[in-house]
Amino acid sequence: MTFKPQSKNKVFFVLLLLFAFLATPDANAQRKKRNKDKKGDTEKVAPKKKSTEKSIADLTKKSKKIEGLFTIYQDTITGSLQMVVTKEQLEKEFIYFSQIKDGVSEVGAFRGAYRGSKIFTLKKYFNKIEFVAKNTSYYFDPNSALSKSAEANISEGVMASLKIEATDKEKGLYLIKADAIFLKETLSQIKPPRFPGRGPFSFSLGNLDKGKTKINAIKNYPENTDLVIEYVYSKPSVLNGGSNAVTDGRNVTIKVNHSLIQVPDNTYMARYDDPRVGYFTTQVTNMTTPSVTPYKDLIHRWHLEKKDPAAAVSEPVEPITWWIENTTPLEYRETIKEGVLRWNIAFEKAGFKNAMVVKVQPDDAEWDAGDVRYNVLRWTSSPRPPFGGYGPSFVNPRTGQILGADVMLEYVHQTNRVIYDKLFETMSAFSYEDIDKAENELQKFNKQYNYCSLGHLMHENSVFGNTALTLMNASEDEKEVLRNEGLTHLIMHEVGHTLGLNHNMKSSQLHSPAQLADKNYIQGKALTGSVMDYEAINVTNDRTQQGHYFTTTLGPYDLWAIEFGYKPVTTYKELDDILKRSTEPELIFGNDADDMRSPGKAIDPRVMVGDLSNDQITYSVNRINLVNEMTAKLRTKYSDYGKSYQELVVAYSILQGQKSSALNVISRFIGGIYVDRAMQGQVGGTQPYTPVSYADQKRAMKALKDYLFAPNANDVPKDLYTHLARQRRGFNFFGGPEDPKIHSAALRRQMGVLYHILHPNTLQRIVDSELYGNEYKLPEYMRDLNKAIFNADINTSVNSFRQNLQLAYTDMLIQMLTGKVSGRFSNVAKSMAIYNLKTIRRFAANNLGDLGTKAHKMHLKTLIDNAMKEIK
Ligand SMILES: [Zn+2]
C-alpha cells in the first residue's frame, strides 16, 4: 500500500530535477552564487572553522604510529587505520600482492594460497588520493609515435578514491583513512564468484560483515607494508554449512595478508618466453611491431647476479634463501633440505654456485611464513587438502622478476590413507553432453592459481608402491627408501615451480621399459627428462630388478631449462644457442595445455600423466599385468588379525586406480599426433605434426580390447568382493549403501577411455589426419572397436560387466546420431555409427545365451530399433 505514494514522490522528484536542468543558466549561476555566499557567510560568522582544520599531528594523536614504506597510524581506542602518502610516492608504481593466511578450501581460500600481484599507483585528484591498478599487458616502444596513444582502449582500475584528511605541506605528506582500503575487498576480490552450474545448495560465503571484519596484524618495513585482515562473511542461515572444517557456515573467516611493496630498483633484465621451453610467464603484447608474433611474454625468474661477473661460476650476490617452516616434522627436514639443494647442480651449469640456500625457521622466530620477505617450505596437515603440493611465486608484473615464493606440502601425502575413493560411488547416468563441462571448469580454476596436482598423484603412486612392497614381503627399510624418494621428488618438483618452471608432461620419454626395469642401468640416473612431470611410479614386475621408484635427480631438461632462464647473457644469440638444443630427444617438452589427461583435449600421446618410458603402451601393459597379479594376492596379504578391512579396501582401490591410469595412457595413441615445436630449419627438427603409426594405433586398440573390454577384464577372486568392507565410523554409511559398487567402478574405467576415443575431437582428428599420414582410418578403427566390445561373446552368454559395457557403448553410438551433441560429429563418424549399430542389431538377433543374455539382446535391439526411427 505504501508503494504508490512513494513512487509518486519519486516522479515528483524527477520532475523537480528536470526543472532544475531546464532552468536558465542564469538561475543556476544565481543558485551557485547563493550557496557560495552562504558558505562565505558561515566562514565569516564562525572564523574558528579555519583554525579547526586539523593537522596530521592532531588527527593521529590518539594513534600508534607504525613506520615503514607507508606510515600507518592505528587508533588505540577504535583500532581504525590512517595512512600517510608522501608527495614522492605520488605517480610512482608499487606492487600489490596478497595471499591467504588462513581460510576454507571450499572456496579456494586456503592457507598459503597466492592471489597474484599487480602494479598500482597513487594519484592525487584535488582533495583525494586515488589507488589505481595499472594494466601491464601491453608494450609500446617509446620511440614509436604510437606510444603516445598507449592508453587507447586500455582500462585502468580505480580501486579506491579517498579524501585527504590532513596535509603537511612542508614535508609533503597526505593523511588518508585506510579502513576503506584494507577492511573491504578494495585491493582484491576475496569472496569468489559462484561457479556457473553450481546449484543453490553448494557451499558459498555470505556478505562481508563490516562489524566483524578486523585487523589482525600490521607489519611495516622499509620496502613493504603488510597487513593481515580477518574478513568475516555472514548470512543468517545456510543450506550448506560446508565440511567439518567450517565451524559455523553462517560466519566464515578468511584471513588475508596484503602487501604493498616497493618496486625493486636493480639491474634485473627481463627475459622473454620461447615455445620450446616451459616457464610461467606474464603475457605482454608488443603493440608497436608489425610482427605476426608480437609477444614479449616475461618469464618468471629470480634476480641472480654474479658476485664475480668475470668468473665462469660465481656465487650470487644474493642467493635464493629457503626456510623450512618450524611446523615441519623433524624426520622430513633433512630430505627436504637435500631436495631443494639438488637444484644447485642446475644453477652451476648456468654459472652460479650455491644459488639456493636452506635454513630452518627457529621455533621462536618473530616472523611467520606469511611474511613476504621469507621464502618458506611450509608444512600443513589440513582437513581437505586443496592441492597436491603447491609451489607458488609472485613477481614484479613489469619485469617477471620473482620477488617471493613458498612451497606448501600436506602431511596426508606421506600417509597411506586414501583421500578419494571411487569404489563406493555409484556412477551417474552417462551423457555425452557433460563430456567437456566438468573438466574445463576445474582446469580453468587450477590454471588461475597454478595449482599442482603432483602431490595427489604422488600419493596414489606411493600407496601403490607401498602395496606392492607389502605384497612382496619387503622390509620397513625398503619402504623407507620408497618414502624418501617420493618426498624428494615432490620437493624438487614444487621447488622447480618456484624457480619459474611449469610442468613438462612430455619428459617421461627418457628411457625404454627395459632400461627402467634394469636395476644396474637405472641406478643413480634420472627416470625422466624433468622432475616437472607427473609420471608413473617405477615398480618393476621383476622384483630383483627394482631400481628407483621415483626420479630424485634433475633430468637433462631441468638443467637446460635453468640454463635458458638463468645463465647471464649479453646477446640474444647466446640464448638462441641454448634454445637450438631443444630438438635433442632428452629435452623434449610439453606442458599442461598440451597434456592429454582430459578426454578429447590434446593430441600428443607422449604428453600424458601417469605414464613412463618411450614405449608407454608396453610399460602400461606391464603395469596392468602387475596389478592383476597383485590383486590375486591381496586377500591373503591383508589379513591382519584384529584389524578391520579398511587397508584391504585402500589397497584394492589403489590397484584399480593404477589400472585405469595405464589404460588411459594406452588410449591416447588412437588418433594421436606427435607434435614437434622446433623452429623451421632447426637442426634435428621434423615437421610439426606426425600421426601415430598404424602399428602403434593397432597395438593400442589390441591392448584396450584385451585389458579393458574383454569379458574377463574385470575378474578378481570372488572372496575379495566379500571382504571389501570399509570400517564403520559413526553414521557415515547414511551417505549411501555401504557395499562396494563393483559394476559402477568397472564401467567408470571403461567409459573413461570411451570418452576419449569416441570424443568428437578425436574422431574428427582421425579423419583429418588421414590427409597427412594417418593410416588407421576411421572405418577400420570404428569396426575394430565394435569387435572389441562384441565379438568375444556373440555366441555365448554375456556377463554382467560386458552387458553394461555393450549397452553404454551402444548408447554412445546412438547419441552420436540423435543426442544433443550429435552436431559435433562429422558425417563420416555418423555413418560408421549407423554401420556399427546395424552390426550390433544383427549380433543381438541371434538370440543365443542364457536368459539374462537374451534379455540383454532384446534390450539392445529395442534401443537400436527406436533410435533408427529417430534418424532422419
Ligand atoms: Zn606441479
Short mmCIF file of C-alpha atoms in Angstrom, two decimals, residues 375-616:
data_model
loop_
_atom_site.label_atom_id
_atom_site.label_comp_id
_atom_site.label_asym_id
_atom_site.label_seq_id
_atom_site.Cartn_x
_atom_site.Cartn_y
_atom_site.Cartn_z
CA ASN A 375 60.57 -17.98 1.14
CA VAL A 376 59.20 -20.80 3.19
CA LEU A 377 58.96 -24.55 2.70
CA ARG A 378 55.66 -24.93 4.50
CA TRP A 379 54.05 -27.95 6.00
CA THR A 380 50.42 -28.40 6.96
CA SER A 381 48.04 -31.20 7.76
CA SER A 382 44.72 -29.70 6.75
CA PRO A 383 41.28 -31.29 6.68
CA ARG A 384 40.62 -31.06 2.94
CA PRO A 385 43.97 -30.73 1.20
CA PRO A 386 43.13 -28.44 -1.68
CA PHE A 387 46.25 -29.19 -3.66
CA GLY A 388 48.73 -31.94 -4.09
CA GLY A 389 51.62 -29.66 -3.37
CA TYR A 390 51.85 -26.09 -4.29
CA GLY A 391 54.82 -24.00 -5.31
CA PRO A 392 53.56 -20.51 -5.90
CA SER A 393 55.67 -17.43 -6.50
CA PHE A 394 54.83 -13.81 -7.11
CA VAL A 395 56.52 -11.43 -9.47
CA ASN A 396 57.00 -7.84 -10.43
CA PRO A 397 54.43 -7.70 -13.27
CA ARG A 398 56.59 -5.17 -15.14
CA THR A 399 59.64 -7.45 -15.38
CA GLY A 400 58.75 -11.01 -14.40
CA GLN A 401 61.27 -10.92 -11.54
CA ILE A 402 60.19 -13.37 -8.83
CA LEU A 403 60.00 -11.49 -5.55
CA GLY A 404 58.92 -14.28 -3.25
CA ALA A 405 57.81 -17.89 -3.17
CA ASP A 406 56.62 -20.64 -0.87
CA VAL A 407 56.21 -24.38 -1.14
CA MET A 408 53.18 -25.88 0.54
CA LEU A 409 53.11 -29.55 1.41
CA GLU A 410 50.38 -31.61 3.02
CA TYR A 411 51.01 -34.28 5.56
CA VAL A 412 48.32 -36.59 4.19
CA HIS A 413 50.51 -37.29 1.17
CA GLN A 414 53.02 -39.03 3.37
CA THR A 415 50.40 -41.39 4.75
CA ASN A 416 48.69 -44.47 3.39
CA ARG A 417 45.23 -43.01 3.66
CA VAL A 418 43.21 -42.65 0.51
CA ILE A 419 41.58 -39.30 0.08
CA TYR A 420 39.19 -40.08 -2.72
CA ASP A 421 37.54 -43.41 -3.12
CA LYS A 422 35.56 -44.12 -6.24
CA LEU A 423 34.85 -47.75 -5.42
CA PHE A 424 31.87 -46.84 -3.31
CA GLU A 425 30.31 -44.29 -5.59
CA THR A 426 27.55 -45.23 -7.96
CA MET A 427 28.06 -43.97 -11.48
CA SER A 428 25.60 -41.32 -12.53
CA ALA A 429 23.93 -41.72 -15.90
CA PHE A 430 26.42 -41.17 -18.66
CA SER A 431 25.84 -38.38 -21.10
CA TYR A 432 27.95 -37.10 -23.94
CA GLU A 433 26.69 -33.60 -23.14
CA ASP A 434 28.75 -33.39 -19.98
CA ILE A 435 31.87 -34.53 -21.76
CA ASP A 436 33.71 -31.20 -21.56
CA LYS A 437 31.92 -29.32 -18.82
CA ALA A 438 33.35 -30.65 -15.59
CA GLU A 439 36.93 -30.87 -16.77
CA ASN A 440 37.04 -27.40 -18.22
CA GLU A 441 35.76 -25.74 -15.08
CA LEU A 442 38.35 -27.49 -12.97
CA GLN A 443 41.14 -26.74 -15.39
CA LYS A 444 40.32 -23.06 -15.53
CA PHE A 445 40.28 -22.90 -11.78
CA ASN A 446 43.61 -24.69 -11.48
CA LYS A 447 45.18 -22.58 -14.17
CA GLN A 448 44.19 -19.37 -12.46
CA TYR A 449 46.22 -20.23 -9.39
CA ASN A 450 48.84 -22.53 -10.95
CA TYR A 451 47.85 -25.39 -8.71
CA CYS A 452 49.88 -28.50 -8.92
CA SER A 453 48.31 -31.94 -8.53
CA LEU A 454 51.58 -33.82 -8.27
CA GLY A 455 51.10 -34.45 -4.56
CA HIS A 456 47.82 -36.25 -5.23
CA LEU A 457 49.36 -38.33 -7.97
CA MET A 458 52.50 -38.98 -5.96
CA HIS A 459 50.34 -40.02 -3.08
CA GLU A 460 48.47 -42.55 -5.20
CA ASN A 461 51.80 -43.74 -6.58
CA SER A 462 53.31 -44.05 -3.12
CA VAL A 463 50.37 -46.00 -1.78
CA PHE A 464 50.62 -48.26 -4.83
CA GLY A 465 54.35 -48.71 -4.23
CA ASN A 466 53.71 -49.44 -0.60
CA THR A 467 51.05 -52.00 -1.53
CA ALA A 468 53.45 -53.64 -3.98
CA LEU A 469 56.14 -53.82 -1.32
CA THR A 470 53.73 -55.26 1.22
CA LEU A 471 52.68 -57.94 -1.26
CA MET A 472 56.35 -58.71 -1.91
CA ASN A 473 57.11 -59.05 1.82
CA ALA A 474 59.51 -56.11 1.67
CA SER A 475 61.14 -54.82 4.85
CA GLU A 476 60.36 -51.50 6.53
CA ASP A 477 63.76 -50.25 5.34
CA GLU A 478 62.76 -50.81 1.74
CA LYS A 479 59.50 -48.93 2.36
CA GLU A 480 61.56 -46.12 3.84
CA VAL A 481 63.54 -45.87 0.58
CA LEU A 482 60.26 -45.54 -1.29
CA ARG A 483 59.01 -42.81 1.06
CA ASN A 484 62.24 -40.84 0.85
CA GLU A 485 62.38 -40.98 -2.92
CA GLY A 486 58.75 -39.86 -3.09
CA LEU A 487 59.27 -36.91 -0.79
CA THR A 488 62.50 -35.87 -2.53
CA HIS A 489 60.79 -35.95 -5.89
CA LEU A 490 57.83 -33.94 -4.63
CA ILE A 491 60.09 -31.28 -3.08
CA MET A 492 62.23 -30.98 -6.19
CA HIS A 493 59.13 -30.64 -8.33
CA GLU A 494 57.47 -27.97 -6.21
CA VAL A 495 60.72 -26.04 -5.85
CA GLY A 496 61.02 -26.23 -9.65
CA HIS A 497 57.72 -24.33 -9.85
CA THR A 498 59.07 -21.62 -7.56
CA LEU A 499 62.03 -21.18 -9.90
CA GLY A 500 59.59 -20.34 -12.67
CA LEU A 501 59.29 -23.74 -14.33
CA ASN A 502 55.89 -25.07 -15.33
CA HIS A 503 55.15 -28.72 -15.99
CA ASN A 504 56.87 -30.82 -18.58
CA MET A 505 54.44 -33.69 -19.08
CA LYS A 506 56.41 -34.99 -22.05
CA SER A 507 59.66 -35.67 -20.23
CA SER A 508 58.86 -39.23 -19.17
CA GLN A 509 60.14 -40.46 -22.56
CA LEU A 510 63.74 -40.67 -21.37
CA HIS A 511 64.26 -44.44 -21.07
CA SER A 512 62.86 -47.64 -22.58
CA PRO A 513 60.75 -50.04 -20.49
CA ALA A 514 63.68 -52.47 -20.49
CA GLN A 515 66.07 -49.81 -19.18
CA LEU A 516 63.66 -48.82 -16.42
CA ALA A 517 63.42 -52.46 -15.41
CA ASP A 518 67.20 -52.86 -15.26
CA LYS A 519 68.45 -52.13 -11.78
CA ASN A 520 72.07 -51.67 -12.73
CA TYR A 521 71.35 -49.43 -15.67
CA ILE A 522 68.94 -47.09 -13.90
CA GLN A 523 70.79 -46.70 -10.59
CA GLY A 524 71.72 -43.06 -9.98
CA LYS A 525 70.00 -41.86 -13.16
CA ALA A 526 67.04 -39.55 -13.55
CA LEU A 527 63.97 -41.57 -14.56
CA THR A 528 62.58 -38.70 -16.59
CA GLY A 529 63.95 -35.78 -18.55
CA SER A 530 62.47 -33.45 -15.94
CA VAL A 531 61.29 -33.53 -12.35
CA MET A 532 58.41 -31.35 -13.56
CA ASP A 533 56.44 -34.33 -14.94
CA TYR A 534 53.59 -36.40 -13.47
CA GLU A 535 54.99 -39.80 -14.39
CA ALA A 536 54.04 -43.26 -13.17
CA ILE A 537 55.90 -44.81 -10.26
CA ASN A 538 58.57 -47.21 -11.48
CA VAL A 539 57.68 -50.51 -9.82
CA THR A 540 59.28 -53.35 -11.77
CA ASN A 541 57.41 -56.58 -12.44
CA ASP A 542 60.58 -58.49 -11.67
CA ARG A 543 61.33 -57.63 -8.08
CA THR A 544 65.04 -58.44 -8.35
CA GLN A 545 65.37 -55.62 -10.89
CA GLN A 546 63.77 -52.90 -8.79
CA GLY A 547 65.77 -49.69 -9.14
CA HIS A 548 64.50 -46.18 -8.35
CA TYR A 549 60.78 -45.78 -7.73
CA PHE A 550 60.81 -42.06 -8.33
CA THR A 551 63.14 -39.68 -10.06
CA THR A 552 65.35 -37.98 -7.48
CA THR A 553 67.93 -36.46 -9.81
CA LEU A 554 67.41 -33.44 -12.01
CA GLY A 555 66.87 -34.53 -15.59
CA PRO A 556 68.63 -33.13 -18.67
CA TYR A 557 65.62 -30.91 -19.41
CA ASP A 558 65.80 -29.31 -15.95
CA LEU A 559 69.45 -28.42 -16.39
CA TRP A 560 68.79 -27.00 -19.82
CA ALA A 561 65.70 -25.02 -18.78
CA ILE A 562 67.54 -23.40 -15.86
CA GLU A 563 70.39 -22.54 -18.19
CA PHE A 564 67.93 -20.79 -20.51
CA GLY A 565 66.28 -18.93 -17.64
CA TYR A 566 69.25 -18.01 -15.52
CA LYS A 567 72.54 -18.00 -17.41
CA PRO A 568 73.73 -14.40 -17.54
CA VAL A 569 73.88 -13.39 -21.21
CA THR A 570 74.64 -10.23 -23.08
CA THR A 571 73.28 -11.12 -26.51
CA TYR A 572 70.18 -12.84 -27.82
CA LYS A 573 72.42 -15.21 -29.75
CA GLU A 574 73.62 -16.79 -26.52
CA LEU A 575 70.03 -17.60 -25.61
CA ASP A 576 69.30 -18.78 -29.13
CA ASP A 577 72.24 -21.19 -28.94
CA ILE A 578 70.69 -22.71 -25.83
CA LEU A 579 67.24 -22.91 -27.45
CA LYS A 580 68.64 -24.60 -30.56
CA ARG A 581 69.30 -27.68 -28.46
CA SER A 582 65.53 -28.17 -27.96
CA THR A 583 65.44 -30.89 -30.62
CA GLU A 584 67.68 -33.19 -28.56
CA PRO A 585 65.37 -36.07 -27.61
CA GLU A 586 66.07 -35.77 -23.88
CA LEU A 587 64.99 -32.11 -23.89
CA ILE A 588 61.53 -32.86 -25.22
CA PHE A 589 58.86 -30.59 -23.69
CA GLY A 590 55.08 -30.26 -23.48
CA ASN A 591 53.13 -28.55 -20.69
CA ASP A 592 49.65 -28.85 -19.16
CA ALA A 593 47.97 -27.19 -22.11
CA ASP A 594 49.34 -29.98 -24.33
CA ASP A 595 48.73 -32.85 -21.95
CA MET A 596 46.13 -35.48 -22.72
CA ARG A 597 44.79 -36.24 -19.28
CA SER A 598 41.30 -34.95 -20.10
CA PRO A 599 39.33 -36.82 -22.74
CA GLY A 600 39.46 -35.18 -26.14
CA LYS A 601 41.67 -32.31 -25.02
CA ALA A 602 45.08 -32.55 -26.61
CA ILE A 603 46.79 -34.56 -29.34
CA ASP A 604 50.28 -35.85 -28.48
CA PRO A 605 50.11 -39.15 -26.55
CA ARG A 606 53.61 -38.59 -25.19
CA VAL A 607 52.35 -35.57 -23.25
CA MET A 608 50.46 -37.58 -20.71
CA VAL A 609 50.25 -38.01 -16.96
CA GLY A 610 50.73 -41.33 -15.16
CA ASP A 611 52.91 -42.67 -17.99
CA LEU A 612 56.55 -43.67 -18.15
CA SER A 613 59.13 -44.74 -20.78
CA ASN A 614 59.46 -44.19 -24.50
CA ASP A 615 57.12 -47.12 -25.13
CA GLN A 616 54.14 -46.20 -22.99
#
